[in-house]
PDB file of N, CA, C and O in Angstrom:
ATOM      1  N   ARG F   1       2.916  -4.738  -2.147  1.00 77.00           N
ATOM      2  CA  ARG F   1       3.817  -4.574  -0.871  1.00 77.00           C
ATOM      3  C   ARG F   1       4.398  -2.957  -2.507  1.00 77.00           C
ATOM      4  O   ARG F   1       4.270  -2.092  -1.875  1.00 77.00           O
ATOM      5  N   GLU F   2       3.805  -2.947  -3.788  1.00 94.00           N
ATOM      6  CA  GLU F   2       3.841  -2.366  -4.476  1.00 94.00           C
ATOM      7  C   GLU F   2       2.955  -1.539  -4.842  1.00 94.00           C
ATOM      8  O   GLU F   2       3.486   0.124  -3.794  1.00 94.00           O
ATOM      9  N   ILE F   3       2.095  -1.673  -3.724  1.00 94.00           N
ATOM     10  CA  ILE F   3       0.700  -0.729  -3.129  1.00 94.00           C
ATOM     11  C   ILE F   3       1.495   0.772  -2.169  1.00 94.00           C
ATOM     12  O   ILE F   3       1.031   1.634  -1.924  1.00 94.00           O
ATOM     13  N   ARG F   4       2.321  -0.177  -1.206  1.00 93.00           N
ATOM     14  CA  ARG F   4       2.843   0.879  -0.579  1.00 93.00           C
ATOM     15  C   ARG F   4       3.807   1.772  -1.147  1.00 93.00           C
ATOM     16  O   ARG F   4       3.438   2.583  -0.287  1.00 93.00           O
ATOM     17  N   GLU F   5       4.662   1.276  -1.295  1.00 95.00           N
ATOM     18  CA  GLU F   5       4.797   2.033  -2.692  1.00 95.00           C
ATOM     19  C   GLU F   5       4.991   3.498  -2.960  1.00 95.00           C
ATOM     20  O   GLU F   5       5.221   4.529  -3.148  1.00 95.00           O
ATOM     21  N   ASP F   6       3.471   2.720  -3.233  1.00 95.00           N
ATOM     22  CA  ASP F   6       2.879   4.137  -4.260  1.00 95.00           C
ATOM     23  C   ASP F   6       2.186   4.647  -3.792  1.00 95.00           C
ATOM     24  O   ASP F   6       3.065   6.263  -4.108  1.00 95.00           O
ATOM     25  N   LEU F   7       2.110   4.667  -2.431  1.00 96.00           N
ATOM     26  CA  LEU F   7       1.746   5.301  -1.496  1.00 96.00           C
ATOM     27  C   LEU F   7       2.859   6.555  -0.447  1.00 96.00           C
ATOM     28  O   LEU F   7       2.806   7.308  -0.353  1.00 96.00           O
ATOM     29  N   ASP F   8       3.741   5.798   0.075  1.00 96.00           N
ATOM     30  CA  ASP F   8       4.792   5.993   0.497  1.00 96.00           C
ATOM     31  C   ASP F   8       5.338   7.264  -1.140  1.00 96.00           C
ATOM     32  O   ASP F   8       5.614   7.970  -0.263  1.00 96.00           O
ATOM     33  N   THR F   9       5.449   6.899  -2.037  1.00 95.00           N
ATOM     34  CA  THR F   9       5.241   8.014  -2.390  1.00 95.00           C
ATOM     35  C   THR F   9       4.871   9.327  -2.859  1.00 95.00           C
ATOM     36  O   THR F   9       5.852  10.034  -3.323  1.00 95.00           O
ATOM     37  N   ILE F  10       4.153   8.884  -3.775  1.00 96.00           N
ATOM     38  CA  ILE F  10       2.415  10.204  -2.692  1.00 96.00           C
ATOM     39  C   ILE F  10       2.990  10.590  -2.569  1.00 96.00           C
ATOM     40  O   ILE F  10       2.734  12.139  -1.762  1.00 96.00           O
ATOM     41  N   LEU F  11       2.998  10.121  -0.579  1.00 96.00           N
ATOM     42  CA  LEU F  11       2.893  11.081   0.422  1.00 96.00           C
ATOM     43  C   LEU F  11       3.746  11.783   0.156  1.00 96.00           C
ATOM     44  O   LEU F  11       3.898  12.594   0.734  1.00 96.00           O
ATOM     45  N   GLU F  12       5.584  11.265   0.479  1.00 95.00           N
ATOM     46  CA  GLU F  12       6.788  11.850  -0.381  1.00 95.00           C
ATOM     47  C   GLU F  12       6.076  13.152  -1.199  1.00 95.00           C
ATOM     48  O   GLU F  12       7.241  14.730  -0.129  1.00 95.00           O
ATOM     49  N   GLU F  13       5.740  12.814  -1.114  1.00 94.00           N
ATOM     50  CA  GLU F  13       5.807  14.156  -3.052  1.00 94.00           C
ATOM     51  C   GLU F  13       4.596  15.148  -2.153  1.00 94.00           C
ATOM     52  O   GLU F  13       4.777  16.502  -2.483  1.00 94.00           O
ATOM     53  N   ALA F  14       3.464  14.621  -1.585  1.00 95.00           N
ATOM     54  CA  ALA F  14       3.535  16.080  -1.380  1.00 95.00           C
ATOM     55  C   ALA F  14       3.767  16.511  -0.217  1.00 95.00           C
ATOM     56  O   ALA F  14       3.555  17.910   0.039  1.00 95.00           O
ATOM     57  N   ARG F  15       4.773  16.088   1.035  1.00 94.00           N
ATOM     58  CA  ARG F  15       5.106  16.387   1.463  1.00 94.00           C
ATOM     59  C   ARG F  15       6.420  17.497   1.400  1.00 94.00           C
ATOM     60  O   ARG F  15       6.453  18.097   2.082  1.00 94.00           O
ATOM     61  N   ASN F  16       7.243  16.895  -0.367  1.00 92.00           N
ATOM     62  CA  ASN F  16       7.936  17.888  -1.058  1.00 92.00           C
ATOM     63  C   ASN F  16       6.813  19.749  -1.015  1.00 92.00           C
ATOM     64  O   ASN F  16       7.642  19.751  -1.984  1.00 92.00           O
ATOM     65  N   VAL F  17       5.602  19.394  -1.614  1.00 91.00           N
ATOM     66  CA  VAL F  17       4.893  19.970  -1.927  1.00 91.00           C
ATOM     67  C   VAL F  17       5.392  21.572  -1.187  1.00 91.00           C
ATOM     68  O   VAL F  17       4.571  21.748  -0.429  1.00 91.00           O
ATOM     69  N   SER F  18       5.869  22.755  -2.215  1.00 86.00           N
ATOM     70  CA  SER F  18       5.437  24.190  -1.496  1.00 86.00           C
ATOM     71  C   SER F  18       4.875  24.858  -2.555  1.00 86.00           C
ATOM     72  O   SER F  18       4.198  24.875  -3.157  1.00 86.00           O
ATOM     73  N   ALA F  19       5.171  26.622  -1.529  1.00 76.00           N
ATOM     74  CA  ALA F  19       3.620  27.802  -2.786  1.00 76.00           C
ATOM     75  C   ALA F  19       4.842  26.503  -3.898  1.00 76.00           C
ATOM     76  O   ALA F  19       3.104  27.869  -4.559  1.00 76.00           O
ATOM     77  N   GLY F  20       5.511  26.879  -5.011  1.00 73.00           N
ATOM     78  CA  GLY F  20       5.972  27.339  -5.915  1.00 73.00           C
ATOM     79  C   GLY F  20       5.942  26.046  -6.667  1.00 73.00           C
ATOM     80  O   GLY F  20       5.962  26.164  -7.594  1.00 73.00           O
ATOM     81  N   GLY F  21       5.286  24.759  -6.124  1.00 78.00           N
ATOM     82  CA  GLY F  21       4.743  23.535  -6.896  1.00 78.00           C
ATOM     83  C   GLY F  21       5.094  22.615  -6.250  1.00 78.00           C
ATOM     84  O   GLY F  21       5.706  22.328  -5.438  1.00 78.00           O
ATOM     85  N   PRO F  22       5.450  21.281  -6.565  1.00 86.00           N
ATOM     86  CA  PRO F  22       4.944  21.449  -8.383  1.00 86.00           C
ATOM     87  C   PRO F  22       3.884  20.940  -8.545  1.00 86.00           C
ATOM     88  O   PRO F  22       3.780  20.842  -9.968  1.00 86.00           O
ATOM     89  N   TRP F  23       2.854  20.955  -7.726  1.00 90.00           N
ATOM     90  CA  TRP F  23       1.816  20.028  -7.861  1.00 90.00           C
ATOM     91  C   TRP F  23       0.139  21.561  -8.027  1.00 90.00           C
ATOM     92  O   TRP F  23       0.815  22.487  -7.396  1.00 90.00           O
ATOM     93  N   ASP F  24      -0.382  21.639  -8.992  1.00 90.00           N
ATOM     94  CA  ASP F  24      -1.649  22.381  -8.966  1.00 90.00           C
ATOM     95  C   ASP F  24      -2.604  21.874  -8.560  1.00 90.00           C
ATOM     96  O   ASP F  24      -3.209  21.025  -8.069  1.00 90.00           O
ATOM     97  N   MET F  25      -4.089  22.582  -8.467  1.00 92.00           N
ATOM     98  CA  MET F  25      -5.173  22.339  -7.792  1.00 92.00           C
ATOM     99  C   MET F  25      -5.745  21.469  -9.148  1.00 92.00           C
ATOM    100  O   MET F  25      -5.333  20.030  -7.912  1.00 92.00           O
ATOM    101  N   ASN F  26      -5.562  20.908  -9.618  1.00 94.00           N
ATOM    102  CA  ASN F  26      -5.759  19.450 -10.354  1.00 94.00           C
ATOM    103  C   ASN F  26      -5.062  18.423 -10.182  1.00 94.00           C
ATOM    104  O   ASN F  26      -5.408  17.045  -9.878  1.00 94.00           O
ATOM    105  N   ASP F  27      -3.957  18.046  -9.742  1.00 94.00           N
ATOM    106  CA  ASP F  27      -3.241  17.616  -9.646  1.00 94.00           C
ATOM    107  C   ASP F  27      -3.485  16.612  -8.128  1.00 94.00           C
ATOM    108  O   ASP F  27      -3.150  15.690  -7.953  1.00 94.00           O
ATOM    109  N   LEU F  28      -3.232  17.845  -7.230  1.00 94.00           N
ATOM    110  CA  LEU F  28      -3.617  17.900  -5.905  1.00 94.00           C
ATOM    111  C   LEU F  28      -5.017  17.223  -5.746  1.00 94.00           C
ATOM    112  O   LEU F  28      -5.488  16.013  -5.147  1.00 94.00           O
ATOM    113  N   ARG F  29      -5.549  17.046  -6.534  1.00 96.00           N
ATOM    114  CA  ARG F  29      -7.197  16.303  -6.238  1.00 96.00           C
ATOM    115  C   ARG F  29      -6.543  14.699  -7.428  1.00 96.00           C
ATOM    116  O   ARG F  29      -7.876  13.741  -6.506  1.00 96.00           O
ATOM    117  N   TYR F  30      -6.426  14.746  -8.261  1.00 97.00           N
ATOM    118  CA  TYR F  30      -6.394  13.493  -8.999  1.00 97.00           C
ATOM    119  C   TYR F  30      -5.230  12.791  -7.934  1.00 97.00           C
ATOM    120  O   TYR F  30      -5.563  11.585  -7.025  1.00 97.00           O
ATOM    121  N   LYS F  31      -4.331  13.074  -7.038  1.00 96.00           N
ATOM    122  CA  LYS F  31      -3.559  12.379  -6.336  1.00 96.00           C
ATOM    123  C   LYS F  31      -4.568  11.852  -5.564  1.00 96.00           C
ATOM    124  O   LYS F  31      -3.856  10.895  -4.492  1.00 96.00           O
ATOM    125  N   LYS F  32      -5.089  12.437  -4.895  1.00 97.00           N
ATOM    126  CA  LYS F  32      -5.778  12.182  -3.479  1.00 97.00           C
ATOM    127  C   LYS F  32      -6.691  11.071  -4.037  1.00 97.00           C
ATOM    128  O   LYS F  32      -7.090   9.983  -3.256  1.00 97.00           O
ATOM    129  N   ILE F  33      -7.635  11.336  -5.187  1.00 97.00           N
ATOM    130  CA  ILE F  33      -8.192   9.865  -5.496  1.00 97.00           C
ATOM    131  C   ILE F  33      -7.144   8.975  -6.238  1.00 97.00           C
ATOM    132  O   ILE F  33      -8.030   7.951  -5.314  1.00 97.00           O
ATOM    133  N   VAL F  34      -6.542   8.899  -6.757  1.00 97.00           N
ATOM    134  CA  VAL F  34      -5.575   8.094  -6.557  1.00 97.00           C
ATOM    135  C   VAL F  34      -5.516   7.075  -4.648  1.00 97.00           C
ATOM    136  O   VAL F  34      -5.023   5.513  -5.040  1.00 97.00           O
ATOM    137  N   PHE F  35      -5.007   8.596  -4.336  1.00 97.00           N
ATOM    138  CA  PHE F  35      -4.174   7.213  -2.759  1.00 97.00           C
ATOM    139  C   PHE F  35      -5.666   7.015  -2.112  1.00 97.00           C
ATOM    140  O   PHE F  35      -4.916   5.895  -1.458  1.00 97.00           O
ATOM    141  N   MET F  36      -6.399   7.277  -1.998  1.00 97.00           N
ATOM    142  CA  MET F  36      -7.645   7.355  -1.351  1.00 97.00           C
ATOM    143  C   MET F  36      -8.422   5.664  -1.867  1.00 97.00           C
ATOM    144  O   MET F  36      -8.667   5.086  -1.110  1.00 97.00           O
ATOM    145  N   GLN F  37      -8.262   5.589  -3.269  1.00 97.00           N
ATOM    146  CA  GLN F  37      -8.071   4.336  -3.788  1.00 97.00           C
ATOM    147  C   GLN F  37      -6.948   3.262  -3.236  1.00 97.00           C
ATOM    148  O   GLN F  37      -7.463   1.592  -2.657  1.00 97.00           O
ATOM    149  N   LEU F  38      -6.138   3.399  -3.525  1.00 97.00           N
ATOM    150  CA  LEU F  38      -4.705   2.120  -2.540  1.00 97.00           C
ATOM    151  C   LEU F  38      -5.287   2.248  -1.703  1.00 97.00           C
ATOM    152  O   LEU F  38      -5.176   0.870  -0.629  1.00 97.00           O
ATOM    153  N   VAL F  39      -4.963   3.433  -1.185  1.00 97.00           N
ATOM    154  CA  VAL F  39      -5.587   3.253   0.625  1.00 97.00           C
ATOM    155  C   VAL F  39      -6.375   2.566   0.885  1.00 97.00           C
ATOM    156  O   VAL F  39      -6.155   0.970   1.830  1.00 97.00           O
ATOM    157  N   LYS F  40      -7.234   1.617   0.227  1.00 96.00           N
ATOM    158  CA  LYS F  40      -8.178   0.595   1.119  1.00 96.00           C
ATOM    159  C   LYS F  40      -7.976  -1.171   0.740  1.00 96.00           C
ATOM    160  O   LYS F  40      -8.195  -1.986   0.954  1.00 96.00           O
ATOM    161  N   LEU F  41      -6.598  -1.058  -0.095  1.00 96.00           N
ATOM    162  CA  LEU F  41      -6.248  -2.335  -0.438  1.00 96.00           C
ATOM    163  C   LEU F  41      -5.382  -2.293   0.868  1.00 96.00           C
ATOM    164  O   LEU F  41      -5.289  -4.092   0.456  1.00 96.00           O
ATOM    165  N   LEU F  42      -4.826  -1.638   1.809  1.00 95.00           N
ATOM    166  CA  LEU F  42      -4.048  -2.464   2.596  1.00 95.00           C
ATOM    167  C   LEU F  42      -5.042  -2.269   4.418  1.00 95.00           C
ATOM    168  O   LEU F  42      -5.743  -2.035   4.209  1.00 95.00           O
ATOM    169  N   PRO F  43      -4.802  -3.372   5.168  1.00 93.00           N
ATOM    170  CA  PRO F  43      -5.280  -3.464   6.246  1.00 93.00           C
ATOM    171  C   PRO F  43      -6.104  -1.960   6.831  1.00 93.00           C
ATOM    172  O   PRO F  43      -4.864  -1.275   6.701  1.00 93.00           O
ATOM    173  N   ASP F  44      -6.968  -1.916   7.533  1.00 92.00           N
ATOM    174  CA  ASP F  44      -7.738  -1.090   7.613  1.00 92.00           C
ATOM    175  C   ASP F  44      -6.530   0.331   8.305  1.00 92.00           C
ATOM    176  O   ASP F  44      -6.661   1.304   8.303  1.00 92.00           O
ATOM    177  N   SER F  45      -5.310  -0.805  10.084  1.00 92.00           N
ATOM    178  CA  SER F  45      -5.745   0.170  11.070  1.00 92.00           C
ATOM    179  C   SER F  45      -4.028   0.914  10.230  1.00 92.00           C
ATOM    180  O   SER F  45      -3.983   2.521  10.329  1.00 92.00           O
ATOM    181  N   GLU F  46      -3.290   0.401   9.387  1.00 91.00           N
ATOM    182  CA  GLU F  46      -2.539   1.315   8.673  1.00 91.00           C
ATOM    183  C   GLU F  46      -3.669   2.345   7.457  1.00 91.00           C
ATOM    184  O   GLU F  46      -2.604   2.924   6.811  1.00 91.00           O
ATOM    185  N   GLY F  47      -4.161   1.434   6.910  1.00 94.00           N
ATOM    186  CA  GLY F  47      -4.981   2.516   5.792  1.00 94.00           C
ATOM    187  C   GLY F  47      -5.100   3.754   6.284  1.00 94.00           C
ATOM    188  O   GLY F  47      -5.449   4.589   6.313  1.00 94.00           O
ATOM    189  N   GLU F  48      -6.214   3.354   7.569  1.00 95.00           N
ATOM    190  CA  GLU F  48      -6.174   4.748   8.898  1.00 95.00           C
ATOM    191  C   GLU F  48      -5.139   5.941   8.906  1.00 95.00           C
ATOM    192  O   GLU F  48      -5.050   7.279   8.987  1.00 95.00           O
ATOM    193  N   GLN F  49      -4.216   5.557   9.091  1.00 95.00           N
ATOM    194  CA  GLN F  49      -2.845   6.380   9.231  1.00 95.00           C
ATOM    195  C   GLN F  49      -2.517   6.732   8.640  1.00 95.00           C
ATOM    196  O   GLN F  49      -2.168   7.938   8.211  1.00 95.00           O
ATOM    197  N   LEU F  50      -2.358   6.546   6.832  1.00 96.00           N
ATOM    198  CA  LEU F  50      -1.744   7.146   5.772  1.00 96.00           C
ATOM    199  C   LEU F  50      -2.466   8.143   5.659  1.00 96.00           C
ATOM    200  O   LEU F  50      -2.461   8.559   4.435  1.00 96.00           O
ATOM    201  N   SER F  51      -4.139   7.538   5.767  1.00 97.00           N
ATOM    202  CA  SER F  51      -5.076   8.362   5.245  1.00 97.00           C
ATOM    203  C   SER F  51      -4.689   9.832   6.053  1.00 97.00           C
ATOM    204  O   SER F  51      -5.167  10.792   5.076  1.00 97.00           O
ATOM    205  N   PHE F  52      -5.138   9.783   6.918  1.00 97.00           N
ATOM    206  CA  PHE F  52      -4.904  10.669   7.732  1.00 97.00           C
ATOM    207  C   PHE F  52      -3.299  11.417   7.736  1.00 97.00           C
ATOM    208  O   PHE F  52      -3.469  12.699   8.260  1.00 97.00           O
ATOM    209  N   ASP F  53      -1.535  11.108   7.834  1.00 97.00           N
ATOM    210  CA  ASP F  53      -1.391  11.726   6.910  1.00 97.00           C
ATOM    211  C   ASP F  53      -1.613  12.107   5.989  1.00 97.00           C
ATOM    212  O   ASP F  53      -1.179  13.393   5.569  1.00 97.00           O
ATOM    213  N   PHE F  54      -2.209  11.569   4.684  1.00 97.00           N
ATOM    214  CA  PHE F  54      -1.835  12.485   2.963  1.00 97.00           C
ATOM    215  C   PHE F  54      -3.549  13.673   3.379  1.00 97.00           C
ATOM    216  O   PHE F  54      -2.780  14.500   3.361  1.00 97.00           O
ATOM    217  N   LEU F  55      -4.902  13.351   4.649  1.00 97.00           N
ATOM    218  CA  LEU F  55      -5.114  14.415   3.999  1.00 97.00           C
ATOM    219  C   LEU F  55      -4.872  15.538   5.051  1.00 97.00           C
ATOM    220  O   LEU F  55      -5.281  16.406   5.036  1.00 97.00           O
ATOM    221  N   GLY F  56      -3.822  15.596   5.956  1.00 97.00           N
ATOM    222  CA  GLY F  56      -2.766  16.448   6.837  1.00 97.00           C
ATOM    223  C   GLY F  56      -2.012  17.610   5.288  1.00 97.00           C
ATOM    224  O   GLY F  56      -2.538  18.389   5.842  1.00 97.00           O
ATOM    225  N   GLU F  57      -1.116  16.252   4.802  1.00 96.00           N
ATOM    226  CA  GLU F  57      -0.676  17.408   3.392  1.00 96.00           C
ATOM    227  C   GLU F  57      -1.733  18.011   2.289  1.00 96.00           C
ATOM    228  O   GLU F  57      -1.958  19.450   1.625  1.00 96.00           O
ATOM    229  N   TYR F  58      -2.396  16.891   2.021  1.00 96.00           N
ATOM    230  CA  TYR F  58      -3.733  17.028   1.196  1.00 96.00           C
ATOM    231  C   TYR F  58      -4.419  19.042   2.184  1.00 96.00           C
ATOM    232  O   TYR F  58      -4.077  19.984   1.233  1.00 96.00           O
ATOM    233  N   GLU F  59      -5.447  19.043   2.846  1.00 96.00           N
ATOM    234  CA  GLU F  59      -5.321  20.782   3.429  1.00 96.00           C
ATOM    235  C   GLU F  59      -4.043  21.522   3.630  1.00 96.00           C
ATOM    236  O   GLU F  59      -4.428  22.540   2.690  1.00 96.00           O
ATOM    237  N   ARG F  60      -3.388  21.474   3.297  1.00 95.00           N
ATOM    238  CA  ARG F  60      -1.385  22.230   3.814  1.00 95.00           C
ATOM    239  C   ARG F  60      -1.041  22.604   2.029  1.00 95.00           C
ATOM    240  O   ARG F  60      -1.113  24.232   2.319  1.00 95.00           O
ATOM    241  N   ILE F  61      -1.803  21.554   1.261  1.00 94.00           N
ATOM    242  CA  ILE F  61      -1.381  21.988   0.155  1.00 94.00           C
ATOM    243  C   ILE F  61      -2.992  22.787  -0.569  1.00 94.00           C
ATOM    244  O   ILE F  61      -2.421  23.699  -0.980  1.00 94.00           O
ATOM    245  N   GLU F  62      -3.666  22.407   0.207  1.00 93.00           N
ATOM    246  CA  GLU F  62      -4.853  22.890  -0.589  1.00 93.00           C
ATOM    247  C   GLU F  62      -4.409  24.536  -0.493  1.00 93.00           C
ATOM    248  O   GLU F  62      -4.535  26.003  -0.633  1.00 93.00           O
ATOM    249  N   ALA F  63      -4.001  24.968   1.061  1.00 93.00           N
ATOM    250  CA  ALA F  63      -4.109  26.292   1.930  1.00 93.00           C
ATOM    251  C   ALA F  63      -2.672  26.539   0.679  1.00 93.00           C
ATOM    252  O   ALA F  63      -3.853  28.372   1.001  1.00 93.00           O
ATOM    253  N   LEU F  64      -2.068  26.251   0.303  1.00 91.00           N
ATOM    254  CA  LEU F  64      -1.053  26.967  -0.604  1.00 91.00           C
ATOM    255  C   LEU F  64      -1.396  27.781  -1.502  1.00 91.00           C
ATOM    256  O   LEU F  64      -1.239  28.458  -1.958  1.00 91.00           O
ATOM    257  N   LEU F  65      -2.196  26.187  -2.799  1.00 90.00           N
ATOM    258  CA  LEU F  65      -2.716  26.867  -3.811  1.00 90.00           C
ATOM    259  C   LEU F  65      -4.033  27.536  -3.878  1.00 90.00           C
ATOM    260  O   LEU F  65      -3.785  28.577  -4.718  1.00 90.00           O
ATOM    261  N   ALA F  66      -4.232  27.925  -2.124  1.00 87.00           N
ATOM    262  CA  ALA F  66      -5.464  29.055  -3.136  1.00 87.00           C
ATOM    263  C   ALA F  66      -5.203  30.474  -1.443  1.00 87.00           C
ATOM    264  O   ALA F  66      -5.771  31.340  -2.347  1.00 87.00           O
ATOM    265  N   ALA F  67      -3.557  30.446  -1.132  1.00 81.00           N
ATOM    266  CA  ALA F  67      -3.388  32.412  -0.708  1.00 81.00           C
ATOM    267  C   ALA F  67      -2.615  32.662  -2.133  1.00 81.00           C
ATOM    268  O   ALA F  67      -2.325  32.360  -3.158  1.00 81.00           O
TER     269      ALA F  67
END
């Protein structure tokens, strides 16, 4: 249960990232590592969906930071 809460928190934080922050590239990379490790502890179908959602946000934030 705590794993899901942690993943939900990271995903929600990612959804709230805008061009002004609060994450920088180091934060983004760190959160990706943590997220992808935690998601491995969930059942495959749930982990796959959360990974898909997070990676979509990752790409969006990466583009924001590159601009």
